[in-house]
Amino acid sequence: MIETPVELIKSTVEKVENYLKDIFPDYISFGDGSFTVNYGSSQIMVIVRPFTENETCVEIVSNVVTGANITPELMKFLLNKNAEIHFGAFGLLFDNTITFQHSIAGTNMDKNEFETSLKAVALISDYYDDEIVSIAGGKRGIDLLGEEIE
């Protein structure tokens, strides 16, 4: 089993936090290498994970819609969008929560790369959550929080 050195993980966490201070200063840190930001009707999580002996992974994920009626038509819609969208992909969790996610290597990540990935997940999640709810019902991230944040 290959383990990522703790120093690399800590260094990536510090880098992510410094970038978040500039991009989304209202971010929340959970103190364990994970963060959350709100954008429109979406909530986006940033998680620093171990990857290889000399690389970390920065996972950017949004739970786009929870409680949707998962139908073949909805699955086809999501797969078609995956083929069209440049950054990231839709997914389905064990409880049928629809996610949108993009991951990047963290060790040599620069601010532009991080910001592009984060904003892509935020914009796409914020745009498609309404469309998915209109197709299949369910609740957007903001519906679970109670108020929209711009």
PDB file of C-alpha atoms in Angstrom, residues 3-144:
ATOM      1  CA  GLU A   3       0.950   6.161   1.495  1.00  0.00           C
ATOM      2  CA  THR A   4       1.026   9.895   0.887  1.00  0.00           C
ATOM      3  CA  PRO A   5       3.422  11.632   3.304  1.00  0.00           C
ATOM      4  CA  VAL A   6       1.664  13.773   5.910  1.00  0.00           C
ATOM      5  CA  GLU A   7       3.827  16.756   4.900  1.00  0.00           C
ATOM      6  CA  LEU A   8       2.394  16.679   1.361  1.00  0.00           C
ATOM      7  CA  ILE A   9      -1.158  16.514   2.653  1.00  0.00           C
ATOM      8  CA  LYS A  10      -0.559  19.400   5.094  1.00  0.00           C
ATOM      9  CA  SER A  11       1.091  21.480   2.376  1.00  0.00           C
ATOM     10  CA  THR A  12      -1.860  20.923   0.018  1.00  0.00           C
ATOM     11  CA  VAL A  13      -4.372  21.782   2.766  1.00  0.00           C
ATOM     12  CA  GLU A  14      -2.519  25.059   3.454  1.00  0.00           C
ATOM     13  CA  LYS A  15      -2.446  25.878  -0.253  1.00  0.00           C
ATOM     14  CA  VAL A  16      -6.198  25.204  -0.614  1.00  0.00           C
ATOM     15  CA  GLU A  17      -6.997  27.337   2.427  1.00  0.00           C
ATOM     16  CA  ASN A  18      -4.881  30.242   1.132  1.00  0.00           C
ATOM     17  CA  TYR A  19      -6.614  30.075  -2.247  1.00  0.00           C
ATOM     18  CA  LEU A  20     -10.052  29.909  -0.610  1.00  0.00           C
ATOM     19  CA  LYS A  21      -9.273  33.055   1.413  1.00  0.00           C
ATOM     20  CA  ASP A  22      -8.983  34.952  -1.877  1.00  0.00           C
ATOM     21  CA  ILE A  23     -11.692  33.222  -3.921  1.00  0.00           C
ATOM     22  CA  PHE A  24     -14.458  32.484  -1.365  1.00  0.00           C
ATOM     23  CA  PRO A  25     -13.520  34.271   1.888  1.00  0.00           C
ATOM     24  CA  ASP A  26     -16.714  33.015   3.586  1.00  0.00           C
ATOM     25  CA  TYR A  27     -15.550  29.395   3.297  1.00  0.00           C
ATOM     26  CA  ILE A  28     -15.880  27.039   6.248  1.00  0.00           C
ATOM     27  CA  SER A  29     -12.976  24.831   7.304  1.00  0.00           C
ATOM     28  CA  PHE A  30     -13.687  21.601   9.144  1.00  0.00           C
ATOM     29  CA  GLY A  31     -10.057  21.363  10.296  1.00  0.00           C
ATOM     30  CA  ASP A  32      -9.458  17.979   8.679  1.00  0.00           C
ATOM     31  CA  GLY A  33      -8.537  19.034   5.142  1.00  0.00           C
ATOM     32  CA  SER A  34     -12.129  19.586   4.104  1.00  0.00           C
ATOM     33  CA  PHE A  35     -13.892  22.861   3.397  1.00  0.00           C
ATOM     34  CA  THR A  36     -17.245  24.068   2.145  1.00  0.00           C
ATOM     35  CA  VAL A  37     -18.362  27.110   0.176  1.00  0.00           C
ATOM     36  CA  ASN A  38     -21.780  28.274  -0.929  1.00  0.00           C
ATOM     37  CA  TYR A  39     -22.531  29.525  -4.403  1.00  0.00           C
ATOM     38  CA  GLY A  40     -26.059  30.439  -5.532  1.00  0.00           C
ATOM     39  CA  SER A  41     -28.241  27.484  -4.653  1.00  0.00           C
ATOM     40  CA  SER A  42     -25.305  25.063  -4.317  1.00  0.00           C
ATOM     41  CA  GLN A  43     -22.980  23.998  -1.565  1.00  0.00           C
ATOM     42  CA  ILE A  44     -19.539  22.845  -2.694  1.00  0.00           C
ATOM     43  CA  MET A  45     -17.148  20.701  -0.675  1.00  0.00           C
ATOM     44  CA  VAL A  46     -13.371  20.738  -1.150  1.00  0.00           C
ATOM     45  CA  ILE A  47     -11.558  17.724   0.260  1.00  0.00           C
ATOM     46  CA  VAL A  48      -7.799  17.118   0.268  1.00  0.00           C
ATOM     47  CA  ARG A  49      -7.093  13.398   0.036  1.00  0.00           C
ATOM     48  CA  PRO A  50      -3.983  11.243  -0.077  1.00  0.00           C
ATOM     49  CA  PHE A  51      -3.225   9.801  -3.507  1.00  0.00           C
ATOM     50  CA  THR A  52       0.276   8.418  -4.120  1.00  0.00           C
ATOM     51  CA  GLU A  53       3.650   8.554  -2.415  1.00  0.00           C
ATOM     52  CA  ASN A  54       4.341  11.944  -4.033  1.00  0.00           C
ATOM     53  CA  GLU A  55       0.901  13.325  -4.911  1.00  0.00           C
ATOM     54  CA  THR A  56      -2.309  14.465  -3.236  1.00  0.00           C
ATOM     55  CA  CYS A  57      -5.788  14.790  -4.703  1.00  0.00           C
ATOM     56  CA  VAL A  58      -8.068  17.804  -4.320  1.00  0.00           C
ATOM     57  CA  GLU A  59     -11.652  16.656  -4.741  1.00  0.00           C
ATOM     58  CA  ILE A  60     -14.293  19.315  -5.434  1.00  0.00           C
ATOM     59  CA  VAL A  61     -17.830  17.971  -5.134  1.00  0.00           C
ATOM     60  CA  SER A  62     -21.365  19.257  -4.841  1.00  0.00           C
ATOM     61  CA  ASN A  63     -24.432  17.300  -3.789  1.00  0.00           C
ATOM     62  CA  VAL A  64     -26.550  18.814  -6.545  1.00  0.00           C
ATOM     63  CA  VAL A  65     -29.977  17.274  -5.828  1.00  0.00           C
ATOM     64  CA  THR A  66     -31.157  14.974  -3.049  1.00  0.00           C
ATOM     65  CA  GLY A  67     -34.371  12.968  -3.216  1.00  0.00           C
ATOM     66  CA  ALA A  68     -34.882  13.109  -7.002  1.00  0.00           C
ATOM     67  CA  ASN A  69     -36.922  10.449  -8.772  1.00  0.00           C
ATOM     68  CA  ILE A  70     -34.159   8.481 -10.494  1.00  0.00           C
ATOM     69  CA  THR A  71     -35.550   7.398 -13.867  1.00  0.00           C
ATOM     70  CA  PRO A  72     -33.904   6.112 -17.049  1.00  0.00           C
ATOM     71  CA  GLU A  73     -34.687   9.481 -18.662  1.00  0.00           C
ATOM     72  CA  LEU A  74     -32.880  11.354 -15.877  1.00  0.00           C
ATOM     73  CA  MET A  75     -29.885   9.009 -16.092  1.00  0.00           C
ATOM     74  CA  LYS A  76     -29.718   9.562 -19.881  1.00  0.00           C
ATOM     75  CA  PHE A  77     -29.895  13.331 -19.317  1.00  0.00           C
ATOM     76  CA  LEU A  78     -26.996  13.199 -16.814  1.00  0.00           C
ATOM     77  CA  LEU A  79     -24.863  10.949 -19.028  1.00  0.00           C
ATOM     78  CA  ASN A  80     -25.445  13.229 -22.008  1.00  0.00           C
ATOM     79  CA  LYS A  81     -24.374  16.221 -19.900  1.00  0.00           C
ATOM     80  CA  ASN A  82     -21.230  14.334 -18.838  1.00  0.00           C
ATOM     81  CA  ALA A  83     -20.311  14.068 -22.521  1.00  0.00           C
ATOM     82  CA  GLU A  84     -20.854  17.824 -23.051  1.00  0.00           C
ATOM     83  CA  ILE A  85     -19.287  19.386 -19.950  1.00  0.00           C
ATOM     84  CA  HIS A  86     -15.553  20.204 -19.996  1.00  0.00           C
ATOM     85  CA  PHE A  87     -14.767  19.905 -16.265  1.00  0.00           C
ATOM     86  CA  GLY A  88     -16.141  17.212 -13.996  1.00  0.00           C
ATOM     87  CA  ALA A  89     -19.012  14.774 -14.161  1.00  0.00           C
ATOM     88  CA  PHE A  90     -22.359  13.973 -12.611  1.00  0.00           C
ATOM     89  CA  GLY A  91     -22.582  10.947 -10.359  1.00  0.00           C
ATOM     90  CA  LEU A  92     -25.015   9.117  -8.126  1.00  0.00           C
ATOM     91  CA  LEU A  93     -24.356   8.266  -4.471  1.00  0.00           C
ATOM     92  CA  PHE A  94     -25.625   5.180  -2.662  1.00  0.00           C
ATOM     93  CA  ASP A  95     -28.698   7.119  -1.446  1.00  0.00           C
ATOM     94  CA  ASN A  96     -29.454   8.428  -4.976  1.00  0.00           C
ATOM     95  CA  THR A  97     -28.087  11.901  -4.281  1.00  0.00           C
ATOM     96  CA  ILE A  98     -26.988  13.419  -7.593  1.00  0.00           C
ATOM     97  CA  THR A  99     -23.481  14.854  -7.368  1.00  0.00           C
ATOM     98  CA  PHE A 100     -21.188  16.862  -9.588  1.00  0.00           C
ATOM     99  CA  GLN A 101     -17.466  16.399  -9.046  1.00  0.00           C
ATOM    100  CA  HIS A 102     -14.056  17.294 -10.396  1.00  0.00           C
ATOM    101  CA  SER A 103     -10.684  16.249  -8.949  1.00  0.00           C
ATOM    102  CA  ILE A 104      -7.206  17.622  -9.563  1.00  0.00           C
ATOM    103  CA  ALA A 105      -3.703  16.744  -8.434  1.00  0.00           C
ATOM    104  CA  GLY A 106      -2.809  18.889  -5.435  1.00  0.00           C
ATOM    105  CA  THR A 107       0.938  18.859  -4.926  1.00  0.00           C
ATOM    106  CA  ASN A 108       1.802  21.264  -7.765  1.00  0.00           C
ATOM    107  CA  MET A 109      -1.655  22.820  -8.167  1.00  0.00           C
ATOM    108  CA  ASP A 110      -1.655  26.556  -8.815  1.00  0.00           C
ATOM    109  CA  LYS A 111      -4.336  29.097  -7.923  1.00  0.00           C
ATOM    110  CA  ASN A 112      -5.705  29.347 -11.476  1.00  0.00           C
ATOM    111  CA  GLU A 113      -6.134  25.578 -11.720  1.00  0.00           C
ATOM    112  CA  PHE A 114      -7.862  25.392  -8.334  1.00  0.00           C
ATOM    113  CA  GLU A 115     -10.085  28.407  -8.994  1.00  0.00           C
ATOM    114  CA  THR A 116     -11.113  27.097 -12.420  1.00  0.00           C
ATOM    115  CA  SER A 117     -12.066  23.708 -10.994  1.00  0.00           C
ATOM    116  CA  LEU A 118     -13.898  25.161  -8.006  1.00  0.00           C
ATOM    117  CA  LYS A 119     -15.842  27.697 -10.052  1.00  0.00           C
ATOM    118  CA  ALA A 120     -16.688  25.103 -12.719  1.00  0.00           C
ATOM    119  CA  VAL A 121     -18.231  22.812 -10.095  1.00  0.00           C
ATOM    120  CA  ALA A 122     -20.017  25.766  -8.464  1.00  0.00           C
ATOM    121  CA  LEU A 123     -21.434  27.183 -11.704  1.00  0.00           C
ATOM    122  CA  ILE A 124     -22.484  23.827 -13.143  1.00  0.00           C
ATOM    123  CA  SER A 125     -24.089  22.680  -9.874  1.00  0.00           C
ATOM    124  CA  ASP A 126     -25.902  25.978  -9.446  1.00  0.00           C
ATOM    125  CA  TYR A 127     -27.188  25.887 -13.022  1.00  0.00           C
ATOM    126  CA  TYR A 128     -28.223  22.239 -13.297  1.00  0.00           C
ATOM    127  CA  ASP A 129     -29.792  21.808  -9.852  1.00  0.00           C
ATOM    128  CA  ASP A 130     -32.878  23.756 -10.974  1.00  0.00           C
ATOM    129  CA  GLU A 131     -33.074  21.839 -14.242  1.00  0.00           C
ATOM    130  CA  ILE A 132     -32.764  18.464 -12.479  1.00  0.00           C
ATOM    131  CA  VAL A 133     -35.416  19.383  -9.895  1.00  0.00           C
ATOM    132  CA  SER A 134     -37.784  20.395 -12.709  1.00  0.00           C
ATOM    133  CA  ILE A 135     -37.208  17.010 -14.397  1.00  0.00           C
ATOM    134  CA  ALA A 136     -37.126  14.705 -11.382  1.00  0.00           C
ATOM    135  CA  GLY A 137     -38.086  16.592  -8.220  1.00  0.00           C
ATOM    136  CA  GLY A 138     -35.927  16.592  -5.108  1.00  0.00           C
ATOM    137  CA  LYS A 139     -34.120  19.284  -3.161  1.00  0.00           C
ATOM    138  CA  ARG A 140     -31.170  21.483  -4.087  1.00  0.00           C
ATOM    139  CA  GLY A 141     -28.332  22.130  -1.648  1.00  0.00           C
ATOM    140  CA  ILE A 142     -29.834  25.466  -0.637  1.00  0.00           C
ATOM    141  CA  ASP A 143     -33.222  23.851   0.017  1.00  0.00           C
ATOM    142  CA  LEU A 144     -31.502  21.727   2.629  1.00  0.00           C
TER     143      LEU A 144
END
